[in-house]
Amino acid sequence: MKLNKYFVIDFDSTFTKVEAFDVLAEISLKDDPDRDSKVDQIKSITNQGMDGSLSFRESLEKRVALLAPNRRHLTQLVTVLREMVSESFKRNKEFFQKYSDNIYIISNGFHAFIDPIVTEYGIKPENILANRFVFDEQGNVIGFDKENPLSANNGKVEQLKRLNLPGDVYVIGDGYTDYEIKHSGLANKFYAFTENVGRENVLSKADHVTPSLDEFLYLNKLNTAISYPKNRINVLLLENVHPVAVQLMKAEGFNVETYSAAMTENELIEKIKNVNVLGIRSKTQVTKKVLENANRLMAIGAFCIGTNQIDLKEATRKGVAVFNAPFSNTRSVVELAVAEMIMLMRNIVDKSAAMHKGKWDKSAKGSYEVRGKYLGLIGYGNIGTQLSVIAESLGMKVLYYDKEEKLALGNATKCRSLQELLEKADVVSMHVDGRESNTNLIGPKEFELMKPGVIFINLSRGHVVDINALRENILSGKVAGCAVDVFPYEPVSNDEEFKSELRGLPNTILTPHIGGSTSEAQENIGNFVPGKFLDYINTGSTSNSVNFPNLTLPTLENAHRLIHIHANVPGILAKINHVLAEHGINIAGQYLKTNETIGYVITDINKGYDEQVIAQLRAIEHTIKFRVLY
Ligand code: NAI
C-alpha cells in the first residue's frame, strides 16, 4: 500500500517482550560454573554502556565475549523469542503485512535472531537493520561486523541518516536510543512503547506514550485488528479482588486501577465517570445515583455470588451488563457441609468442648457413621447436586426435593414433596436460593415431620429457617445436632456482636457465613469474572449475565459485529435492518434476545461499512448503547 509515512520499530522489549541478550545468557551460560558472576558482569557492562562510561561498541564487544554464543544457542534463542512476541504485535499482524514497504526494524541487536522472528510477520528482509555476528568454522561467535553503524554509539541515528527515507518518520520503541532518532531531527514523532517496560527517562521525552501497538495504530488511523485500543478501556477493581483478576485484565491490555477498600457512594460517583468496567465485591454499593454518573460504564462484575449491592434495574436501563461468580465457591460449601454432617453425627462439638474443660467422656453413645444414612437435600441446584455426588461417594443415600424439574445425579432419588423428604431423611441440608417466598420454608410444622434425632444443616440463606423453631427442636432433642452458617440478621462487621437464639445450644455448630470463603473460591472468582468481562467486551457474549438477556455468540471471522442495546419497545430490529438494507450491507448473522427492560441485538455484517451507517444506527430512537467490534 502506498503511504508517505515510515514506521521505525525497535526489536528488544518492543517487538518482543524481552531483551534477547538476557534470554541468550540463560541459554549460552546454562552449564557455565561462573554463570552468576558473568551475568552480573554483563549487567554492569550494560549500565556502563548506558551511563556513557563505556562506548557502545566496547560494551557490545565485552558482552558478546562473555556470552560466547554459538549457532546452536542462537537457534534455541529464536525458538524462545518466537513465543515472546508482544501481544499487541501478534494481534496486528495485518498491519505489518499491509504496510510492509513502510515498516523498518532498526535494532542494536543481531540479524541472527531478529530476522527469523520479524519476517514471519511480513517484514521485508531488506527493511531489517541490525548487527551481524562473525562466526568461526565451528559455528562459534567470534565477534561482529564493526563497520556496521548499529554497533557504535548513536548507531540508530546514523543508520537512519543513511536510509534517507522520503516521507514522515514515526519511531516506536522503549529505549533512549529510539528517542535519539527524533532528537536528531530524523523523525517526526517518537512513541514510547510501554507494553513491556516503561523507562522514566524515555517516557518524559515521548510525543505519545503508547501502552500497546493498538494505541499507536488508533492514533494514526491505521488499519487495526480491533476497533478500539484496549488500553483506553479503564477498569476499576475495588475491595482487593484476587490478584489473578488484576493480572488477567492487565494481560489483556486494559488500563487497570485497583483499590483495596470499598468506595463510598460519593467517592464512586466521582470516580465512575471515566470507568468502563467496574469490579466490586459485596461492600461497594452501586446505587442509582452512582449509575446516573456512569456514562462510560459497559459492565460491572461482582466478584462474589450476590448482586443485591447493585441497583440491577438501573444498570439494565443504562445498558450496563452485570456479571457475578455463581458457582465459584460451590465446592467450598459442599466440603463444609460434608465435614459438618460427620462431626454432628459423632457429637464432636460437645465432646471437644467438654475436653477443653477437662472432661474425658469416652463412649459410643449417640455416635453414628454417615455411611448408609439418608441425606435429604432441599434445593438441587449448583450446591445441592455437587453435595449429592460427594455424599454418595461416602456411601450415603441421597434424596432431594426441588421446585423445578431436576435431573437426578448418580443414584439420588427425587422426592415428590418436601414432606416426603422430611419424613425419610436422617440429615436434612438446605440448599435453596434466597428468594423471598422461601422465608421460613422450614418452621415448626416441617420440624414436626422430621425423624427424631435428625441432623439439620443450613448453609444457604438465614431467612429460610424459623430460628426459634430450630432452637425449640434442638432443646427438645428432636434435632440431634445442627450446623448453621447463615442467619436472618448477620453482623455488618467483625466488630459487631453476634446475637442469636442459637448461641449456647448443644451439638450446634455456628459459623459466620464462611461456607464459601476459601482461598480456592476467591481464586476461582478471580478467574471467572474477568472471563465474563472479556467475552462481553471482545465478542458481545452475555452468557451468565445477571441482568442482560443471555446470548452466547460464535467467534467472528472476516466480518464486523454491531452490538445494539435498546429499550425493549417494538420495531427496533426492523429499523436496524432498514438502515443496513439502505446501504446495501449484507447481514452474515443476526441474534436478538430481549428481557422486560432491554433488547440486545447482535448483527454480523460482511466487511465494509462507513461512518454514516454507524451514525444512523446510533440515532435509532430508544438506543441505549451501540458499539462495533473488529
Ligand atoms: P442454585 O440457584 O443453583 O440452586 C438453588 C435451587 O433451589 C434451585 O434448583 C431452585 O429451583 C431450588 N429451590 C428454590 N426454592 C425452593 C423451594 N422452596 N423448594 C425446593 N427447591 C427450591 O443455588 P446454589 O448455587 O446451589 O446455592 C444454594 C444456596 O447456597 C443459595 O441460597 C446461596 O445463596 C447459598 N450459598 C451460601 C454460601 C455460604 O457462604 N454459606 C456460599 C454460596 C452459596
mmCIF file with all atom_site columns, C-alpha atoms in Angstrom, residues 374-377 379-380 388 392 397-422 424:
data_model
loop_
_atom_site.group_PDB
_atom_site.id
_atom_site.type_symbol
_atom_site.label_atom_id
_atom_site.label_alt_id
_atom_site.label_comp_id
_atom_site.label_asym_id
_atom_site.label_entity_id
_atom_site.label_seq_id
_atom_site.pdbx_PDB_ins_code
_atom_site.Cartn_x
_atom_site.Cartn_y
_atom_site.Cartn_z
_atom_site.occupancy
_atom_site.B_iso_or_equiv
_atom_site.pdbx_formal_charge
_atom_site.auth_seq_id
_atom_site.auth_comp_id
_atom_site.auth_asym_id
_atom_site.auth_atom_id
_atom_site.pdbx_PDB_model_num
ATOM 1  C CA . TYR A 1 374 ? -30.376 -40.819 54.136 1.00 0.00 ? 374 TYR A CA 1
ATOM 2  C CA . LEU A 1 375 ? -29.247 -37.335 53.202 1.00 0.00 ? 375 LEU A CA 1
ATOM 3  C CA . GLY A 1 376 ? -32.153 -35.078 52.236 1.00 0.00 ? 376 GLY A CA 1
ATOM 4  C CA . LEU A 1 377 ? -31.199 -32.143 50.059 1.00 0.00 ? 377 LEU A CA 1
ATOM 5  C CA . GLY A 1 379 ? -32.760 -27.413 46.678 1.00 0.00 ? 379 GLY A CA 1
ATOM 6  C CA . TYR A 1 380 ? -30.922 -29.347 43.972 1.00 0.00 ? 380 TYR A CA 1
ATOM 7  C CA . SER A 1 388 ? -25.288 -35.231 46.157 1.00 0.00 ? 388 SER A CA 1
ATOM 8  C CA . GLU A 1 392 ? -22.924 -40.823 47.559 1.00 0.00 ? 392 GLU A CA 1
ATOM 9  C CA . LYS A 1 397 ? -28.306 -42.484 50.187 1.00 0.00 ? 397 LYS A CA 1
ATOM 10 C CA . VAL A 1 398 ? -29.348 -39.199 48.666 1.00 0.00 ? 398 VAL A CA 1
ATOM 11 C CA . LEU A 1 399 ? -32.891 -37.828 48.474 1.00 0.00 ? 399 LEU A CA 1
ATOM 12 C CA . TYR A 1 400 ? -33.659 -34.445 47.016 1.00 0.00 ? 400 TYR A CA 1
ATOM 13 C CA . TYR A 1 401 ? -36.541 -32.093 46.635 1.00 0.00 ? 401 TYR A CA 1
ATOM 14 C CA . ASP A 1 402 ? -36.522 -29.157 44.236 1.00 0.00 ? 402 ASP A CA 1
ATOM 15 C CA . LYS A 1 403 ? -39.289 -26.871 42.998 1.00 0.00 ? 403 LYS A CA 1
ATOM 16 C CA . GLU A 1 404 ? -38.024 -27.229 39.475 1.00 0.00 ? 404 GLU A CA 1
ATOM 17 C CA . GLU A 1 405 ? -37.692 -30.408 37.452 1.00 0.00 ? 405 GLU A CA 1
ATOM 18 C CA . LYS A 1 406 ? -34.089 -31.521 38.111 1.00 0.00 ? 406 LYS A CA 1
ATOM 19 C CA . LEU A 1 407 ? -32.218 -34.492 36.741 1.00 0.00 ? 407 LEU A CA 1
ATOM 20 C CA . ALA A 1 408 ? -31.100 -36.913 39.464 1.00 0.00 ? 408 ALA A CA 1
ATOM 21 C CA . LEU A 1 409 ? -27.339 -37.416 39.505 1.00 0.00 ? 409 LEU A CA 1
ATOM 22 C CA . GLY A 1 410 ? -25.885 -40.840 40.298 1.00 0.00 ? 410 GLY A CA 1
ATOM 23 C CA . ASN A 1 411 ? -28.342 -42.875 42.362 1.00 0.00 ? 411 ASN A CA 1
ATOM 24 C CA . ALA A 1 412 ? -30.046 -39.902 44.011 1.00 0.00 ? 412 ALA A CA 1
ATOM 25 C CA . THR A 1 413 ? -33.801 -40.205 44.433 1.00 0.00 ? 413 THR A CA 1
ATOM 26 C CA . LYS A 1 414 ? -36.176 -37.394 43.727 1.00 0.00 ? 414 LYS A CA 1
ATOM 27 C CA . CYS A 1 415 ? -38.907 -36.739 46.305 1.00 0.00 ? 415 CYS A CA 1
ATOM 28 C CA . ARG A 1 416 ? -42.265 -35.574 45.053 1.00 0.00 ? 416 ARG A CA 1
ATOM 29 C CA . SER A 1 417 ? -42.852 -33.347 48.057 1.00 0.00 ? 417 SER A CA 1
ATOM 30 C CA . LEU A 1 418 ? -40.961 -31.640 50.819 1.00 0.00 ? 418 LEU A CA 1
ATOM 31 C CA . GLN A 1 419 ? -42.951 -33.730 53.255 1.00 0.00 ? 419 GLN A CA 1
ATOM 32 C CA . GLU A 1 420 ? -41.729 -36.968 51.703 1.00 0.00 ? 420 GLU A CA 1
ATOM 33 C CA . LEU A 1 421 ? -38.113 -35.839 52.059 1.00 0.00 ? 421 LEU A CA 1
ATOM 34 C CA . LEU A 1 422 ? -38.506 -34.611 55.637 1.00 0.00 ? 422 LEU A CA 1
ATOM 35 C CA . LYS A 1 424 ? -37.262 -40.019 55.318 1.00 0.00 ? 424 LYS A CA 1
#
